[in-house]
Tab-separated table of N, CA and C in Angstrom:
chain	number	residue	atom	x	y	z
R	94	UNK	N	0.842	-1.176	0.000
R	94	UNK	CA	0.000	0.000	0.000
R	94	UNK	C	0.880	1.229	0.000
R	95	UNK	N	0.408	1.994	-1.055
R	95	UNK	CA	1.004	3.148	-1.152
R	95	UNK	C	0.096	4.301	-0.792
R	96	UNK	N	-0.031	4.887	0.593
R	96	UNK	CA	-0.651	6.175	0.887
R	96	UNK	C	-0.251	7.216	0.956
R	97	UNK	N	-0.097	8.304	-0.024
R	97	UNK	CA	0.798	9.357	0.371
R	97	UNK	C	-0.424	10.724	1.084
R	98	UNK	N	-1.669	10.701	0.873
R	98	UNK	CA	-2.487	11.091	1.731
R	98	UNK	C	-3.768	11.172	1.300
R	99	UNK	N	-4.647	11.791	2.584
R	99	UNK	CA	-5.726	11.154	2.712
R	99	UNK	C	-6.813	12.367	3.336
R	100	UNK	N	-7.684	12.141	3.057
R	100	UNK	CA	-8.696	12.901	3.791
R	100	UNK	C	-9.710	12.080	4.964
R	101	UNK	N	-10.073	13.100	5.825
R	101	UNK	CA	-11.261	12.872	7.095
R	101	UNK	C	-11.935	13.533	6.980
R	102	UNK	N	-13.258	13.600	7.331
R	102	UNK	CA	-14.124	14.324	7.877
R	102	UNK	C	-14.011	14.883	9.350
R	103	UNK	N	-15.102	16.052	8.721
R	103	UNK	CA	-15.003	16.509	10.393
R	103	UNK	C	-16.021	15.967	11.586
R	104	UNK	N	-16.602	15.472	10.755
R	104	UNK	CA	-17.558	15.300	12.048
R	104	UNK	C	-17.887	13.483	11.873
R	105	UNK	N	-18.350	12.542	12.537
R	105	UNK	CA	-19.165	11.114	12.651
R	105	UNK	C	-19.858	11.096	11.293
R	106	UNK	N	-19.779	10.037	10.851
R	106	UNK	CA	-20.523	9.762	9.947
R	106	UNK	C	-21.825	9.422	10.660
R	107	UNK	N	-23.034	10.530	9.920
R	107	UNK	CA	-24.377	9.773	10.223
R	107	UNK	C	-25.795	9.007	9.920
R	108	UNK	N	-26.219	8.344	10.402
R	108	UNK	CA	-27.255	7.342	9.932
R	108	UNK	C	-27.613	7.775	8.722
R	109	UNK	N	-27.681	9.105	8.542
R	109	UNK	CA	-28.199	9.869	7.248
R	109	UNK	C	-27.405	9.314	6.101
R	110	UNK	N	-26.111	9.720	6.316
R	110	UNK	CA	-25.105	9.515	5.330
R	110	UNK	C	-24.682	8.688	4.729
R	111	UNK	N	-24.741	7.697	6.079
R	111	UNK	CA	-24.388	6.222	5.831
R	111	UNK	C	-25.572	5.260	5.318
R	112	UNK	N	-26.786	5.711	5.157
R	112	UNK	CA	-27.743	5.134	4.110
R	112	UNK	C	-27.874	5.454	3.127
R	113	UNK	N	-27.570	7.271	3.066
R	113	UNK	CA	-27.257	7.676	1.455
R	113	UNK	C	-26.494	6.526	0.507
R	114	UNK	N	-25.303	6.628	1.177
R	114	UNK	CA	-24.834	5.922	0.659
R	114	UNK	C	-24.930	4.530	0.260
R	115	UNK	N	-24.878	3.833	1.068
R	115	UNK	CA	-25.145	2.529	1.468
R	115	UNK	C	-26.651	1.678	0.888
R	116	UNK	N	-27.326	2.310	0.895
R	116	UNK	CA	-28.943	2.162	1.205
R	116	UNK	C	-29.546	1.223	2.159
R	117	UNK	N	-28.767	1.278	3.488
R	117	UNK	CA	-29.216	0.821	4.416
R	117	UNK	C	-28.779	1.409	5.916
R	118	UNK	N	-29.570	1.501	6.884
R	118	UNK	CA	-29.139	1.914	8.093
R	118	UNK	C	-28.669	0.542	9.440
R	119	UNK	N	-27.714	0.563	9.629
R	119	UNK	CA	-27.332	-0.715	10.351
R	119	UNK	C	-28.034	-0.065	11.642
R	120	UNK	N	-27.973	0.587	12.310
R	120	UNK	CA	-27.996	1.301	13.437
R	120	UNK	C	-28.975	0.630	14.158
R	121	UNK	N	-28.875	0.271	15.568
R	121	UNK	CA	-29.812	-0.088	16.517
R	121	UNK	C	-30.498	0.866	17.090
R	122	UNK	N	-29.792	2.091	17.161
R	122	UNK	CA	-30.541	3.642	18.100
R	122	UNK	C	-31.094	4.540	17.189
R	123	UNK	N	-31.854	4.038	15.840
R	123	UNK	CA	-32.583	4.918	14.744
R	123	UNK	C	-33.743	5.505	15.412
R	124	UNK	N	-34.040	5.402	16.593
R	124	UNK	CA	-35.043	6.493	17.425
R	124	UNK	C	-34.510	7.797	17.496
R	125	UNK	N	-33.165	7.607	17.374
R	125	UNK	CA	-32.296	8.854	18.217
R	125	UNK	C	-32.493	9.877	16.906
R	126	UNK	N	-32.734	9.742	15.820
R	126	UNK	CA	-32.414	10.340	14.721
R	126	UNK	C	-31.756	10.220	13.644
R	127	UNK	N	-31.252	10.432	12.396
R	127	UNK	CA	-30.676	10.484	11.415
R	127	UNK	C	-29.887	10.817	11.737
R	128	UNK	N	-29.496	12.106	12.295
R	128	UNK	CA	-28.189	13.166	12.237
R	128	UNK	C	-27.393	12.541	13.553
R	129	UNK	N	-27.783	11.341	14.170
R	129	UNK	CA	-27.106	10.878	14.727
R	129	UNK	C	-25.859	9.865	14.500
R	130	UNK	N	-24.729	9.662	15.300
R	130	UNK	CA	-23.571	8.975	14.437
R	130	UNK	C	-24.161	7.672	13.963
R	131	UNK	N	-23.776	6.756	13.055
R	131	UNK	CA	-24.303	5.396	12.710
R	131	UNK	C	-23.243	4.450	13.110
R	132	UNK	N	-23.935	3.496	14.089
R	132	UNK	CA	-23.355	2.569	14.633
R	132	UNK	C	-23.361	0.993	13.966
R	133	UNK	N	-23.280	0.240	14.602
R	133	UNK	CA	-23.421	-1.124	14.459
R	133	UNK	C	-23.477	-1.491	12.964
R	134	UNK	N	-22.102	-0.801	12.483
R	134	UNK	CA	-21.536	-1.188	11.409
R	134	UNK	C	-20.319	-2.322	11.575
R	135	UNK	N	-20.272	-3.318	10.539
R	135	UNK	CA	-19.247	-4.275	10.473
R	135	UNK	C	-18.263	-3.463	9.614
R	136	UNK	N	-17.065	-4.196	9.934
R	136	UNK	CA	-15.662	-4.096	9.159
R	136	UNK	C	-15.632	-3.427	7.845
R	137	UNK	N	-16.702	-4.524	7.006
R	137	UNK	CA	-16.905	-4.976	5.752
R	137	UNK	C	-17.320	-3.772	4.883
R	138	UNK	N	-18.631	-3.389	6.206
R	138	UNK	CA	-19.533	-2.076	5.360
R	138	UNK	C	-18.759	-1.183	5.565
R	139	UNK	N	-17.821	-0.829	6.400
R	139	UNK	CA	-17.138	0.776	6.463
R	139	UNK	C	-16.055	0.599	5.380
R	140	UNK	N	-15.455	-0.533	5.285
R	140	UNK	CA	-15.060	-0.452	4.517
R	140	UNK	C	-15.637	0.107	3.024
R	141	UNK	N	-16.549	-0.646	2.623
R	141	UNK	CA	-17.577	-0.529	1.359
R	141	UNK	C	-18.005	0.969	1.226
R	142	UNK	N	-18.278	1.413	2.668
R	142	UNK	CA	-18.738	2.833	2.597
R	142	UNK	C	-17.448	3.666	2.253
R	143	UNK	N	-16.623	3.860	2.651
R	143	UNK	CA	-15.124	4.115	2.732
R	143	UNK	C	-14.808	4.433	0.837
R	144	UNK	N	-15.333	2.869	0.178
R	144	UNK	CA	-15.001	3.163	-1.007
R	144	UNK	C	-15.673	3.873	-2.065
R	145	UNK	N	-17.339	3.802	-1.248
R	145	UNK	CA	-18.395	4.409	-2.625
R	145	UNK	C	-18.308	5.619	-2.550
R	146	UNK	N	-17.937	5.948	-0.312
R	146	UNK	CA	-17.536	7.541	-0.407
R	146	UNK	C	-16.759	7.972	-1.333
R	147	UNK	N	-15.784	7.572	-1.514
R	147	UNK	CA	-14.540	8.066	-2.338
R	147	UNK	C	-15.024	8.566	-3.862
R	148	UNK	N	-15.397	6.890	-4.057
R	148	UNK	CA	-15.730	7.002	-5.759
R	148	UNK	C	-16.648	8.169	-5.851
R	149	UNK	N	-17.546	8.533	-5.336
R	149	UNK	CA	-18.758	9.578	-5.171
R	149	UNK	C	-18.291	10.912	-5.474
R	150	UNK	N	-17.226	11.058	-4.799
R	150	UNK	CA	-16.074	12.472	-4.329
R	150	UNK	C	-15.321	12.658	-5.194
R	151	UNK	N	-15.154	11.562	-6.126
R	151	UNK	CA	-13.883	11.626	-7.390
R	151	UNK	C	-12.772	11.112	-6.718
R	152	UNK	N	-12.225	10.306	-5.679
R	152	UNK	CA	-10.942	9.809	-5.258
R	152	UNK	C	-11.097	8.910	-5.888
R	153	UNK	N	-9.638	8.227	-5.860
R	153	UNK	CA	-9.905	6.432	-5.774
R	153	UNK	C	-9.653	5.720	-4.914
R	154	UNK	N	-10.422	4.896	-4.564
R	154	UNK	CA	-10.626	3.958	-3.636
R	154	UNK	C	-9.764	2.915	-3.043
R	155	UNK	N	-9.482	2.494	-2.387
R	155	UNK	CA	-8.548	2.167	-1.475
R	155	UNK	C	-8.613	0.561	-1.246
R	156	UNK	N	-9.912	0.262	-0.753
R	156	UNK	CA	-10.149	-1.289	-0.633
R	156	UNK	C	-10.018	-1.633	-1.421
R	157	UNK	N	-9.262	-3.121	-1.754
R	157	UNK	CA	-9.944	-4.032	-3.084
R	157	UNK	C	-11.289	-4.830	-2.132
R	158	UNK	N	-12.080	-4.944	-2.050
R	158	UNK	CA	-12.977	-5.853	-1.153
R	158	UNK	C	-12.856	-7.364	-1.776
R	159	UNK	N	-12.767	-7.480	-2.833
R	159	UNK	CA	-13.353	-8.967	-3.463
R	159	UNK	C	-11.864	-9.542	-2.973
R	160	UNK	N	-10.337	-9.196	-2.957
R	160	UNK	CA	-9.327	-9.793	-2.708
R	160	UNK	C	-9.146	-10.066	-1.119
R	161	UNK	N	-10.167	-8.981	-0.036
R	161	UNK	CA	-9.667	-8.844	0.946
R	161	UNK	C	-10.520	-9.973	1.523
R	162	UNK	N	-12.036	-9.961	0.968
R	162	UNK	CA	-12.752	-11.535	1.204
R	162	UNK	C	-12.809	-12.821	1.009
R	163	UNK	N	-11.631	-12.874	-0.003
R	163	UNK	CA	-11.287	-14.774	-0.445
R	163	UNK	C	-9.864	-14.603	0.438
R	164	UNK	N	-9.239	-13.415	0.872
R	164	UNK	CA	-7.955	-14.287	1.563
R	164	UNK	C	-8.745	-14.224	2.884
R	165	UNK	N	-9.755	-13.483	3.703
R	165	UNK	CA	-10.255	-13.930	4.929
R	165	UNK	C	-11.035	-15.497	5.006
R	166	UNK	N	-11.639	-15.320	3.511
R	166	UNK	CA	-12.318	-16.976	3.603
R	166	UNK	C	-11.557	-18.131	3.849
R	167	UNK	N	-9.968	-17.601	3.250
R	167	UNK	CA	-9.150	-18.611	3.086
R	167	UNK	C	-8.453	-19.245	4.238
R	168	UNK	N	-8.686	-17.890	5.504
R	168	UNK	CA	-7.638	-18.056	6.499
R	168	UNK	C	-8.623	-18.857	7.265
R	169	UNK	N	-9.296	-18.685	7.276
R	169	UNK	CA	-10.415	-19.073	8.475
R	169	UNK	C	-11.329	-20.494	7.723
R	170	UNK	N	-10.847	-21.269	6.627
R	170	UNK	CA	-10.883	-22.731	6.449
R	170	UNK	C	-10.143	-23.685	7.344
R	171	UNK	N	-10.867	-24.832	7.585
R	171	UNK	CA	-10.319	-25.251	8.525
R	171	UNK	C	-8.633	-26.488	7.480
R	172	UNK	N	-7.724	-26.191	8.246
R	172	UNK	CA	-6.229	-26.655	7.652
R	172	UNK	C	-6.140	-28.310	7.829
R	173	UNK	N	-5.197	-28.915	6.837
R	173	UNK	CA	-5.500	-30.294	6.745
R	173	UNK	C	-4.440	-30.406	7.811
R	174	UNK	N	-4.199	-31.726	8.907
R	174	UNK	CA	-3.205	-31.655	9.451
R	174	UNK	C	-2.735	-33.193	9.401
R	175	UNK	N	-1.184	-33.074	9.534
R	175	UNK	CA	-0.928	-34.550	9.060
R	175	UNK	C	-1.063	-35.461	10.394
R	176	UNK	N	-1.770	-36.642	9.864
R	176	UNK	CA	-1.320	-38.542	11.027
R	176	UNK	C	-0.379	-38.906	10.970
């Protein structure tokens, strides 16, 4: 990985944003509001969000996802061991 830099936001990403994008709200506390931060996101989706943000913005994107999910599938098969 080559990062020579990067941008943040200033503020939480929120439920709002993260369904814009996404088209879904993971969030368990969607009483609280939209403009509230969005929680009970996995790995996977921030990642995903991470990248459509980008693409959206004109960056390029950072994850490969499809490479980063066959070497997790791969690690977590169970290994032959010798008798």
């Amino acid at each position: 990985c080559n990062l020579t830099s990067f941008s943040i936001g200033k503020y939480e990403v929120t439920q709002a944003q993260f369904e814009e994008v996404m088209g879904f709200n993971p969030s368990e506390f969607k009483k609280e509001g939209a403009t509230h931060p969005v929680e009970s996101v996995s790995i996977w989706d921030a990642m995903q969000f991470c990248d459509e943000l980008s693409k959206r913005e004109g960056y390029t994107t950072f994850y490969n996802l499809s490479d980063i999910r066959t070497a997790a599938a791969a690690s977590s098969r169970p290994r032959a061991t010798a008798t």
